[in-house]
Amino acid sequence: MSHLMNTYARQPIAFVKGKGAWLWDENDRVYLDALSGIAVNGVGHAHPKLVKAISDQAAQLIHTSNIYRVLRQEELANKLCAIAQMDQAFFCSSGAEANEAAIKLARLYGHHKGIEQPTIIVMEKAWHGRTIATLSATGSRKAQAGFEPLVAGFVRVPFNDLDAVKAVAQNNRNIVAVLLEPIQGEGGIRVADTSYIQALNQLCHQHDWLFMIDEVQTGIGRTGGWFAFEDMGVKPDVLALAKGLGSGVPIGACLAAGKATDVFKPGNHGTTFGGGPLVCAAALATLEIMTEENLLHNAAHLGQYMKERLTTELSPLLGVVDIRGKGLMLGIELDRPCAELVTHGLAQGLLINVTSDKVVRLLPPLIINQEEATKIVDLVISLIKDYLNG
């Protein structure tokens, strides 16, 4: 009998070692990782520079408290804000906490404007976390079921539907912000139209709302740029990050710019573990590795190669609905539930994921090479063809 709480339907495999894009289980069987801890291990497993940065920092100082200055945190805030062209950073320990900070910031922003019931527009099929507030913002009824009452203060609209947002704007004077993912990850790798994002950004400016982008999964190089919003011609007021930022060491960030700057004052928000020396050293090393090894280009180039091969070989098949995504964040939607493909992949030595019941999700480390990208594509094509042929 396991003493672990029964919160995961775990695969019967325990990994004990990793290097680059490869993992070894307790029986010394090797697997190619096309999931990277759900977009976390961007620089791969056991990257020597990351390991050294964590080890060196652990030997010096792991934790103090945010009631003191944390020099590594200040250094990371400077670098991250320069990369994202934002003004301020709050560090926490997860993507849910980053979005929780964004939600609180938006509510406080609304109260400063005299709005007593500040309300945030969120999207259907969105995923913002599992805390009770971020779960309430999430657009998955399946994830919310059983945890009611949910937190009030959200209005949900269809994704990629600007008219729905305009209709809310006409009928609700309590709106203070819009929160969305540029590519919905858990929602099935659904990409926002650039024209929609730009019009939404303009609508936020017009109504003095905060434009808040959740890049917990898409950020830090996943889509071939530092952030997915960069290619969309917009700039957020609030930006949520996590996952790839610490390469497996738990860190999240809520960045603010423009009118969202200085909304928080001392005492409004906080964290015990967030932004400590150890996690900030890991994040700083991650940013350095990504620059030195040109991983943004690698993600864009190999992601395009993989998408083109998948499209060429799978799109003509009956049962394949769509192939979409950007960089090394790709989804293959089938016309039927396909969760068992995860087990089939493991049997072939490949780690993949299925989200939204019917979408095979690929999130390999950003450090994969051409040979590894080809092997992933070959295995996925074979798996899906065999599955559809029954």
XYZ file of C-alpha atoms in Angstrom:
390
model
C 0.000 0.000 0.000
C 1.338 3.410 -0.963
C 1.225 6.230 1.551
C 1.128 8.780 -1.271
C -2.169 10.611 -1.634
C -4.008 9.300 -4.679
C -3.812 12.466 -6.797
C -2.095 11.027 -9.878
C -2.759 8.044 -12.156
C 0.979 7.362 -12.333
C 2.717 5.236 -14.950
C 4.541 2.276 -13.317
C 7.990 3.670 -14.141
C 10.517 5.446 -11.923
C 13.267 7.452 -13.555
C 16.580 7.515 -11.741
C 18.932 9.318 -14.127
C 18.810 11.831 -16.955
C 21.192 13.399 -19.438
C 20.203 15.868 -22.133
C 16.981 14.647 -23.749
C 17.307 11.112 -22.344
C 16.096 9.408 -19.174
C 16.924 6.052 -17.576
C 14.508 4.065 -15.421
C 15.302 1.904 -12.407
C 15.867 -1.083 -14.709
C 18.384 0.907 -16.786
C 16.004 1.152 -19.747
C 16.473 4.363 -21.738
C 13.723 6.744 -22.941
C 13.694 9.775 -25.238
C 11.981 12.629 -23.405
C 9.512 14.491 -25.644
C 7.647 15.946 -22.657
C 10.445 17.510 -20.532
C 8.464 17.449 -17.310
C 5.580 19.216 -19.114
C 7.708 22.030 -20.573
C 9.957 22.389 -17.533
C 13.336 20.867 -18.449
C 14.115 23.262 -21.294
C 17.897 22.858 -21.019
C 17.552 19.106 -20.666
C 18.499 16.826 -17.814
C 21.657 17.321 -15.748
C 23.054 20.172 -17.831
C 26.572 20.609 -16.359
C 26.355 24.410 -16.137
C 22.985 24.233 -14.367
C 24.184 21.525 -11.997
C 27.283 23.581 -11.127
C 25.244 26.763 -10.555
C 22.851 24.952 -8.193
C 25.684 23.141 -6.399
C 27.770 26.284 -5.948
C 24.793 28.253 -4.615
C 23.714 25.425 -2.291
C 27.201 25.354 -0.828
C 26.993 29.089 -0.080
C 23.380 29.895 0.833
C 20.050 28.193 0.086
C 17.446 30.340 1.834
C 17.028 33.459 3.948
C 13.721 35.308 3.648
C 12.142 38.022 1.560
C 12.284 40.346 4.554
C 15.944 40.807 3.541
C 17.475 41.747 0.216
C 18.241 38.712 -1.954
C 21.045 39.649 -4.343
C 20.448 36.778 -6.771
C 16.764 37.772 -6.921
C 17.624 41.366 -7.794
C 20.008 40.157 -10.506
C 17.341 37.846 -11.958
C 14.683 40.585 -11.865
C 16.992 42.898 -13.819
C 17.755 40.289 -16.482
C 14.207 39.002 -16.818
C 12.671 42.474 -17.044
C 15.259 43.447 -19.675
C 14.439 40.359 -21.760
C 10.654 40.790 -21.415
C 10.711 44.621 -21.532
C 8.786 44.732 -18.277
C 9.381 46.949 -15.230
C 9.000 44.848 -12.086
C 9.147 41.190 -11.034
C 7.632 39.243 -8.152
C 9.084 35.761 -7.676
C 7.151 32.789 -6.312
C 7.399 29.009 -6.594
C 4.995 27.943 -9.364
C 2.879 28.989 -12.308
C -0.274 28.889 -10.205
C 1.298 31.301 -7.734
C 2.380 33.569 -10.590
C -1.198 33.680 -11.885
C -2.516 34.084 -8.340
C -0.316 37.181 -8.029
C -1.641 38.461 -11.365
C -5.252 37.990 -10.235
C -4.624 39.789 -6.937
C -2.804 42.594 -8.741
C -5.757 43.054 -11.118
C -8.243 43.147 -8.242
C -6.182 45.738 -6.378
C -5.824 47.737 -9.593
C -9.616 47.728 -9.861
C -10.152 48.799 -6.278
C -7.732 51.692 -6.786
C -10.069 52.801 -9.598
C -13.069 52.624 -7.265
C -14.491 49.353 -8.633
C -15.943 47.389 -5.714
C -16.393 44.057 -7.546
C -13.390 43.839 -9.888
C -13.901 41.175 -12.545
C -11.445 39.510 -14.939
C -12.309 38.169 -18.381
C -10.907 34.642 -18.858
C -11.158 32.085 -21.664
C -12.881 28.773 -22.223
C -10.435 25.826 -22.155
C -7.825 28.004 -20.412
C -5.545 26.571 -17.740
C -4.147 28.847 -15.034
C -3.513 26.486 -12.104
C -5.034 24.390 -9.321
C -5.230 26.830 -6.409
C -8.828 27.743 -5.720
C -8.526 31.173 -7.399
C -6.584 29.986 -10.448
C -8.866 26.952 -10.734
C -11.786 29.379 -10.831
C -10.073 31.252 -13.664
C -9.371 27.997 -15.497
C -11.787 27.041 -18.267
C -12.003 23.317 -17.547
C -15.260 22.168 -15.986
C -13.695 18.723 -15.511
C -10.922 20.189 -13.320
C -13.364 22.383 -11.374
C -16.000 19.731 -10.663
C -16.284 18.903 -6.992
C -14.456 21.971 -5.738
C -17.341 24.422 -5.729
C -17.975 27.058 -4.589
C -15.465 28.626 -6.921
C -14.070 32.113 -6.447
C -16.248 34.843 -7.967
C -14.948 37.675 -10.107
C -14.381 35.947 -13.454
C -16.354 36.150 -16.705
C -15.563 33.369 -19.173
C -15.762 33.837 -22.944
C -14.877 31.637 -25.944
C -11.197 31.700 -26.971
C -10.365 33.610 -30.165
C -13.758 35.359 -30.108
C -13.354 39.148 -29.930
C -17.085 39.845 -30.262
C -17.682 37.903 -27.044
C -15.234 40.163 -25.204
C -16.848 43.273 -26.705
C -20.264 42.065 -25.548
C -18.948 41.704 -21.990
C -17.416 45.180 -22.184
C -20.819 46.674 -23.059
C -22.626 44.993 -20.186
C -20.162 44.826 -17.297
C -18.598 47.928 -15.795
C -16.624 45.865 -13.278
C -14.108 44.471 -15.777
C -10.534 45.339 -14.807
C -8.436 42.906 -16.825
C -8.229 40.152 -19.425
C -6.178 37.027 -18.656
C -5.281 34.538 -21.399
C -2.650 32.178 -22.756
C -1.291 33.004 -26.242
C -1.270 29.235 -26.851
C -3.528 27.124 -24.664
C -1.399 24.198 -23.531
C -3.655 22.055 -21.373
C -6.551 23.171 -23.566
C -5.072 21.241 -26.506
C -2.303 23.428 -28.032
C -4.828 25.976 -29.313
C -3.078 29.019 -30.785
C -4.578 32.508 -30.475
C -4.909 34.380 -33.766
C -2.478 37.283 -33.928
C -5.220 39.642 -35.106
C -7.350 38.567 -32.128
C -4.530 39.174 -29.638
C -3.805 42.589 -31.136
C -7.474 43.626 -31.088
C -7.805 42.356 -27.531
C -4.739 44.337 -26.491
C -6.256 47.441 -28.095
C -9.576 46.832 -26.336
C -7.746 46.673 -23.008
C -6.081 50.024 -23.722
C -9.433 51.515 -24.754
C -11.156 50.438 -21.527
C -8.141 50.910 -19.229
C -8.108 47.181 -18.435
C -4.924 45.253 -17.659
C -3.786 42.991 -20.490
C -2.460 39.922 -18.652
C -0.718 37.090 -20.484
C -0.117 33.674 -18.955
C 3.123 32.332 -20.456
C 3.724 29.725 -17.790
C 3.981 27.048 -20.494
C 4.855 29.088 -23.598
C 7.492 31.355 -22.031
C 11.289 31.044 -21.754
C 11.950 29.880 -25.291
C 9.319 27.175 -25.707
C 7.843 28.659 -28.908
C 11.136 29.793 -30.464
C 11.261 33.283 -28.939
C 11.689 34.230 -25.311
C 7.907 34.700 -25.166
C 5.030 33.846 -27.504
C 3.608 37.385 -27.336
C 6.727 38.857 -28.970
C 5.673 37.819 -32.479
C 2.113 39.023 -31.946
C 2.890 42.736 -31.860
C 1.574 43.288 -28.343
C 2.983 44.042 -24.921
C 1.304 42.816 -21.736
C 0.781 44.826 -18.591
C 1.189 41.644 -16.536
C 3.116 38.511 -17.511
C 3.074 35.173 -15.635
C 6.023 32.768 -15.979
C 7.215 29.510 -14.425
C 7.951 25.995 -15.841
C 11.078 26.493 -18.002
C 12.369 29.411 -15.951
C 14.164 27.228 -13.389
C 14.808 24.109 -15.510
C 13.216 21.902 -12.849
C 13.937 24.019 -9.791
C 10.565 25.472 -8.712
C 10.298 29.170 -9.519
C 7.518 31.334 -10.910
C 7.397 35.026 -11.733
C 4.727 37.689 -12.115
C 6.071 40.622 -14.127
C 4.399 44.016 -14.337
C 4.789 47.016 -16.631
C 3.195 50.401 -17.261
C -0.021 50.966 -15.306
C 0.421 47.633 -13.510
C 3.689 48.837 -12.005
C 3.671 49.756 -8.324
C 0.134 48.440 -7.744
C 1.474 46.131 -5.036
C 2.804 47.772 -1.883
C 4.549 46.104 1.075
C 2.101 43.734 2.757
C -0.177 43.277 -0.259
C 1.441 40.041 -1.390
C 4.289 37.746 -0.402
C 5.891 34.317 -0.372
C 8.005 32.221 1.967
C 10.080 30.215 -0.506
C 9.768 32.290 -3.680
C 12.819 33.935 -5.184
C 15.386 32.444 -2.829
C 19.082 32.339 -3.726
C 19.031 28.708 -4.908
C 16.116 28.975 -7.333
C 17.322 32.319 -8.672
C 20.767 30.828 -9.337
C 19.056 28.083 -11.342
C 17.008 30.612 -13.321
C 20.046 32.797 -14.027
C 21.973 29.750 -15.244
C 19.008 28.775 -17.435
C 18.930 32.182 -19.125
C 22.709 32.064 -19.696
C 22.602 28.557 -21.163
C 19.768 29.494 -23.491
C 21.707 32.478 -24.825
C 25.075 30.715 -25.103
C 23.619 27.672 -26.860
C 21.234 29.639 -29.090
C 18.268 27.603 -27.889
C 15.652 30.044 -29.161
C 16.817 29.402 -32.709
C 17.033 25.680 -32.022
C 13.434 25.587 -30.765
C 12.167 27.568 -33.743
C 14.158 25.609 -36.340
C 13.573 22.072 -35.060
C 9.995 22.874 -34.099
C 9.259 23.928 -37.672
C 10.967 20.795 -38.996
C 8.928 18.546 -36.700
C 5.656 20.300 -37.502
C 6.252 20.034 -41.254
C 7.087 16.314 -41.060
C 4.092 15.579 -38.851
C 1.827 17.559 -41.166
C 3.113 15.855 -44.292
C 2.799 12.337 -42.947
C -0.210 12.521 -40.647
C -2.566 15.161 -42.090
C -3.774 12.930 -44.968
C -4.865 10.210 -42.534
C -8.492 9.681 -41.576
C -8.695 10.288 -37.849
C -6.202 13.169 -37.742
C -8.104 16.426 -37.200
C -5.307 19.011 -36.966
C -1.600 19.548 -36.339
C -0.753 22.833 -34.680
C 1.561 24.697 -32.348
C 4.734 26.697 -32.513
C 8.382 25.981 -31.785
C 8.767 22.932 -29.589
C 5.148 23.077 -28.410
C 3.198 20.905 -30.823
C -0.153 19.154 -30.770
C -1.704 16.475 -32.975
C -5.482 16.346 -32.566
C -7.220 13.063 -33.349
C -10.937 12.446 -33.785
C -11.056 10.092 -30.788
C -9.754 9.821 -27.213
C -6.158 8.607 -27.315
C -4.793 8.605 -23.741
C -3.479 5.063 -24.234
C -0.895 6.457 -26.680
C 1.109 7.562 -23.632
C 1.523 3.911 -22.610
C 2.240 2.858 -26.187
C 4.937 5.556 -26.342
C 6.571 4.296 -23.155
C 6.708 0.800 -24.619
C 8.638 2.306 -27.548
C 10.958 4.280 -25.249
C 9.289 7.656 -25.868
C 7.726 10.081 -23.361
C 4.741 11.990 -24.726
C 1.531 13.365 -23.268
C -2.146 13.500 -24.236
C -4.162 16.558 -23.255
C -7.823 17.483 -23.806
C -8.447 13.734 -24.279
C -7.684 13.808 -28.020
C -4.497 15.851 -28.466
C -1.016 14.305 -28.472
C 1.235 16.957 -26.943
C 4.957 17.235 -27.684
C 7.154 19.417 -25.443
C 10.716 18.141 -25.860
C 13.687 19.892 -24.231
C 14.910 22.928 -26.149
C 18.381 21.337 -26.394
C 17.352 18.439 -28.654
C 19.433 17.972 -31.795
C 18.372 17.098 -35.324
C 18.815 13.366 -34.784
C 16.658 13.417 -31.648
C 13.984 15.532 -33.331
C 13.858 13.056 -36.210
C 13.610 10.111 -33.837
C 10.714 11.748 -31.946
C 8.831 12.447 -35.166
C 9.445 8.943 -36.534
C 8.183 7.326 -33.330
C 5.118 9.581 -33.039
C 4.122 8.994 -36.661
C 4.465 5.243 -36.184
C 2.499 5.286 -32.930
C -0.392 7.294 -34.378
C -0.578 5.270 -37.588
C -0.668 2.012 -35.633
C -3.300 3.438 -33.275
C -5.583 4.681 -36.046
C -5.260 1.400 -37.924
C -6.430 -0.281 -34.764
